[in-house]
Amino acid sequence: AWYRKSCALEELGRTAEAKAALAKAGLETTAEEATVEAAVPKVISGQPQEPLVLLEEDELEPPLHQTLESLLFIEVGVNSIMAVDMIMHIQAELKTTPIPLTLIFEYPKVKEA
């Protein structure tokens, strides 16, 4: 749960809070380190692979957020336990705004929520 929260905070540009959430999850690897590790060529069966080309989000066709908006939460891998966990994290951030636990089931598409 803390890892997912750190990813969301990282996307919002709240890096310090994302690092704190990662620390609570018991993880120390940042997204930048993971990107660098993914770019390093791996050797499988003695043969080096082609280096990975890292793309920015605006270079993707179509943009990633547009692809995800049309999907159902269940297609993205959100089950009922994850849905409740996600709503609880949102509720923790928006303390004065009541959010029903059934939100994801009332609005099953990412774009609707």
PDB file of C-alpha atoms in Angstrom:
ATOM      1  CA  ALA A   1       0.000   0.000   0.000  1.00  0.00           C
ATOM      2  CA  TRP A   2       2.832   2.423   0.814  1.00  0.00           C
ATOM      3  CA  TYR A   3       4.533   1.594  -2.475  1.00  0.00           C
ATOM      4  CA  ARG A   4       1.371   2.447  -4.448  1.00  0.00           C
ATOM      5  CA  LYS A   5       1.018   5.664  -2.463  1.00  0.00           C
ATOM      6  CA  SER A   6       4.650   6.555  -3.217  1.00  0.00           C
ATOM      7  CA  CYS A   7       4.022   6.030  -6.947  1.00  0.00           C
ATOM      8  CA  ALA A   8       0.986   8.305  -6.852  1.00  0.00           C
ATOM      9  CA  LEU A   9       2.876  10.975  -4.904  1.00  0.00           C
ATOM     10  CA  GLU A  10       5.782  10.753  -7.354  1.00  0.00           C
ATOM     11  CA  GLU A  11       3.380  11.350 -10.253  1.00  0.00           C
ATOM     12  CA  LEU A  12       1.995  14.402  -8.442  1.00  0.00           C
ATOM     13  CA  GLY A  13       5.521  15.805  -8.143  1.00  0.00           C
ATOM     14  CA  ARG A  14       5.604  15.363  -4.368  1.00  0.00           C
ATOM     15  CA  THR A  15       8.999  13.645  -4.340  1.00  0.00           C
ATOM     16  CA  ALA A  16       9.843  14.082  -0.654  1.00  0.00           C
ATOM     17  CA  GLU A  17       6.533  12.535   0.413  1.00  0.00           C
ATOM     18  CA  ALA A  18       7.000   9.736  -2.135  1.00  0.00           C
ATOM     19  CA  LYS A  19      10.409   8.902  -0.652  1.00  0.00           C
ATOM     20  CA  ALA A  20       8.915   8.895   2.858  1.00  0.00           C
ATOM     21  CA  ALA A  21       6.186   6.492   1.714  1.00  0.00           C
ATOM     22  CA  LEU A  22       8.828   4.230   0.145  1.00  0.00           C
ATOM     23  CA  ALA A  23      10.762   4.233   3.399  1.00  0.00           C
ATOM     24  CA  LYS A  24       7.600   3.203   5.285  1.00  0.00           C
ATOM     25  CA  ALA A  25       7.198   0.374   2.777  1.00  0.00           C
ATOM     26  CA  GLY A  26      10.729  -0.751   3.599  1.00  0.00           C
ATOM     27  CA  LEU A  27      11.998   0.081   0.112  1.00  0.00           C
ATOM     28  CA  GLU A  28      14.848   2.358  -0.822  1.00  0.00           C
ATOM     29  CA  THR A  29      14.899   2.166  -4.632  1.00  0.00           C
ATOM     30  CA  THR A  30      13.548   5.311  -6.254  1.00  0.00           C
ATOM     31  CA  ALA A  31      11.841   5.456  -9.629  1.00  0.00           C
ATOM     32  CA  GLU A  32      14.936   7.154 -11.093  1.00  0.00           C
ATOM     33  CA  GLU A  33      17.181   4.299  -9.937  1.00  0.00           C
ATOM     34  CA  ALA A  34      14.764   1.732 -11.365  1.00  0.00           C
ATOM     35  CA  THR A  35      14.799   3.563 -14.712  1.00  0.00           C
ATOM     36  CA  VAL A  36      18.594   3.583 -14.779  1.00  0.00           C
ATOM     37  CA  GLU A  37      18.746  -0.123 -13.878  1.00  0.00           C
ATOM     38  CA  ALA A  38      16.257  -0.938 -16.642  1.00  0.00           C
ATOM     39  CA  ALA A  39      18.437   0.891 -19.177  1.00  0.00           C
ATOM     40  CA  VAL A  40      21.534  -1.195 -18.391  1.00  0.00           C
ATOM     41  CA  PRO A  41      21.929  -4.039 -20.917  1.00  0.00           C
ATOM     42  CA  LYS A  42      21.440  -7.508 -19.415  1.00  0.00           C
ATOM     43  CA  VAL A  43      23.405 -10.576 -20.435  1.00  0.00           C
ATOM     44  CA  ILE A  44      21.359 -13.710 -21.099  1.00  0.00           C
ATOM     45  CA  SER A  45      23.094 -16.907 -22.214  1.00  0.00           C
ATOM     46  CA  GLY A  46      26.308 -14.987 -22.798  1.00  0.00           C
ATOM     47  CA  GLN A  47      24.708 -12.674 -25.378  1.00  0.00           C
ATOM     48  CA  PRO A  48      24.130  -8.996 -24.495  1.00  0.00           C
ATOM     49  CA  GLN A  49      20.702  -7.632 -25.347  1.00  0.00           C
ATOM     50  CA  GLU A  50      20.116  -4.416 -27.238  1.00  0.00           C
ATOM     51  CA  PRO A  51      20.101  -1.407 -24.885  1.00  0.00           C
ATOM     52  CA  LEU A  52      16.639  -0.213 -23.954  1.00  0.00           C
ATOM     53  CA  VAL A  53      15.459   3.095 -25.329  1.00  0.00           C
ATOM     54  CA  LEU A  54      13.742   5.126 -22.642  1.00  0.00           C
ATOM     55  CA  LEU A  55      10.739   7.094 -23.865  1.00  0.00           C
ATOM     56  CA  GLU A  56       9.090  10.049 -22.234  1.00  0.00           C
ATOM     57  CA  GLU A  57       5.326   9.888 -21.694  1.00  0.00           C
ATOM     58  CA  ASP A  58       4.698  12.501 -24.392  1.00  0.00           C
ATOM     59  CA  GLU A  59       6.537  10.291 -26.922  1.00  0.00           C
ATOM     60  CA  LEU A  60       4.086   7.401 -26.512  1.00  0.00           C
ATOM     61  CA  GLU A  61       1.402   6.933 -29.166  1.00  0.00           C
ATOM     62  CA  PRO A  62      -1.307   7.421 -27.909  1.00  0.00           C
ATOM     63  CA  PRO A  63      -0.379   9.025 -24.596  1.00  0.00           C
ATOM     64  CA  LEU A  64      -0.542   6.550 -21.707  1.00  0.00           C
ATOM     65  CA  HIS A  65      -3.196   8.460 -19.769  1.00  0.00           C
ATOM     66  CA  GLN A  66      -5.552   8.349 -22.771  1.00  0.00           C
ATOM     67  CA  THR A  67      -5.090   4.592 -23.058  1.00  0.00           C
ATOM     68  CA  LEU A  68      -5.810   4.026 -19.367  1.00  0.00           C
ATOM     69  CA  GLU A  69      -8.841   6.340 -19.238  1.00  0.00           C
ATOM     70  CA  SER A  70     -10.931   4.030 -21.420  1.00  0.00           C
ATOM     71  CA  LEU A  71     -10.170   0.911 -19.351  1.00  0.00           C
ATOM     72  CA  LEU A  72     -12.194  -0.524 -16.515  1.00  0.00           C
ATOM     73  CA  PHE A  73     -10.474  -0.523 -13.138  1.00  0.00           C
ATOM     74  CA  ILE A  74     -10.636  -4.322 -13.159  1.00  0.00           C
ATOM     75  CA  GLU A  75      -8.753  -4.363 -16.498  1.00  0.00           C
ATOM     76  CA  VAL A  76      -5.963  -2.345 -14.900  1.00  0.00           C
ATOM     77  CA  GLY A  77      -5.745  -4.944 -12.117  1.00  0.00           C
ATOM     78  CA  VAL A  78      -7.765  -3.246  -9.373  1.00  0.00           C
ATOM     79  CA  ASN A  79      -9.686  -5.779  -7.279  1.00  0.00           C
ATOM     80  CA  SER A  80     -12.043  -5.066  -4.375  1.00  0.00           C
ATOM     81  CA  ILE A  81      -9.273  -5.053  -1.755  1.00  0.00           C
ATOM     82  CA  MET A  82      -7.126  -2.688  -3.801  1.00  0.00           C
ATOM     83  CA  ALA A  83     -10.175  -0.482  -4.447  1.00  0.00           C
ATOM     84  CA  VAL A  84     -10.852  -0.073  -0.722  1.00  0.00           C
ATOM     85  CA  ASP A  85      -7.146   0.553  -0.078  1.00  0.00           C
ATOM     86  CA  MET A  86      -7.034   3.185  -2.823  1.00  0.00           C
ATOM     87  CA  ILE A  87     -10.157   4.937  -1.507  1.00  0.00           C
ATOM     88  CA  MET A  88      -8.707   4.945   2.031  1.00  0.00           C
ATOM     89  CA  HIS A  89      -5.511   6.616   0.745  1.00  0.00           C
ATOM     90  CA  ILE A  90      -7.531   9.202  -1.185  1.00  0.00           C
ATOM     91  CA  GLN A  91      -9.674   9.828   1.898  1.00  0.00           C
ATOM     92  CA  ALA A  92      -6.520  10.342   3.982  1.00  0.00           C
ATOM     93  CA  GLU A  93      -5.378  13.059   1.562  1.00  0.00           C
ATOM     94  CA  LEU A  94      -8.798  14.717   1.211  1.00  0.00           C
ATOM     95  CA  LYS A  95      -9.786  14.775   4.862  1.00  0.00           C
ATOM     96  CA  THR A  96     -12.758  17.136   4.491  1.00  0.00           C
ATOM     97  CA  THR A  97     -14.266  15.467   1.415  1.00  0.00           C
ATOM     98  CA  PRO A  98     -16.300  12.318   2.081  1.00  0.00           C
ATOM     99  CA  ILE A  99     -15.558   9.600  -0.462  1.00  0.00           C
ATOM    100  CA  PRO A 100     -17.766   6.481  -0.524  1.00  0.00           C
ATOM    101  CA  LEU A 101     -16.008   3.116  -0.506  1.00  0.00           C
ATOM    102  CA  THR A 102     -18.197   2.137  -3.458  1.00  0.00           C
ATOM    103  CA  LEU A 103     -16.801   4.918  -5.687  1.00  0.00           C
ATOM    104  CA  ILE A 104     -14.869   2.573  -7.983  1.00  0.00           C
ATOM    105  CA  PHE A 105     -17.854   0.278  -8.372  1.00  0.00           C
ATOM    106  CA  GLU A 106     -20.221   3.193  -9.052  1.00  0.00           C
ATOM    107  CA  TYR A 107     -17.807   4.565 -11.688  1.00  0.00           C
ATOM    108  CA  PRO A 108     -16.035   1.485 -13.080  1.00  0.00           C
ATOM    109  CA  LYS A 109     -14.022   3.278 -15.783  1.00  0.00           C
ATOM    110  CA  VAL A 110     -10.854   5.170 -14.920  1.00  0.00           C
ATOM    111  CA  LYS A 111     -12.111   8.203 -16.883  1.00  0.00           C
ATOM    112  CA  GLU A 112     -15.403   8.303 -14.930  1.00  0.00           C
ATOM    113  CA  ALA A 113     -13.702   8.393 -11.542  1.00  0.00           C
TER     114      ALA A 113
END
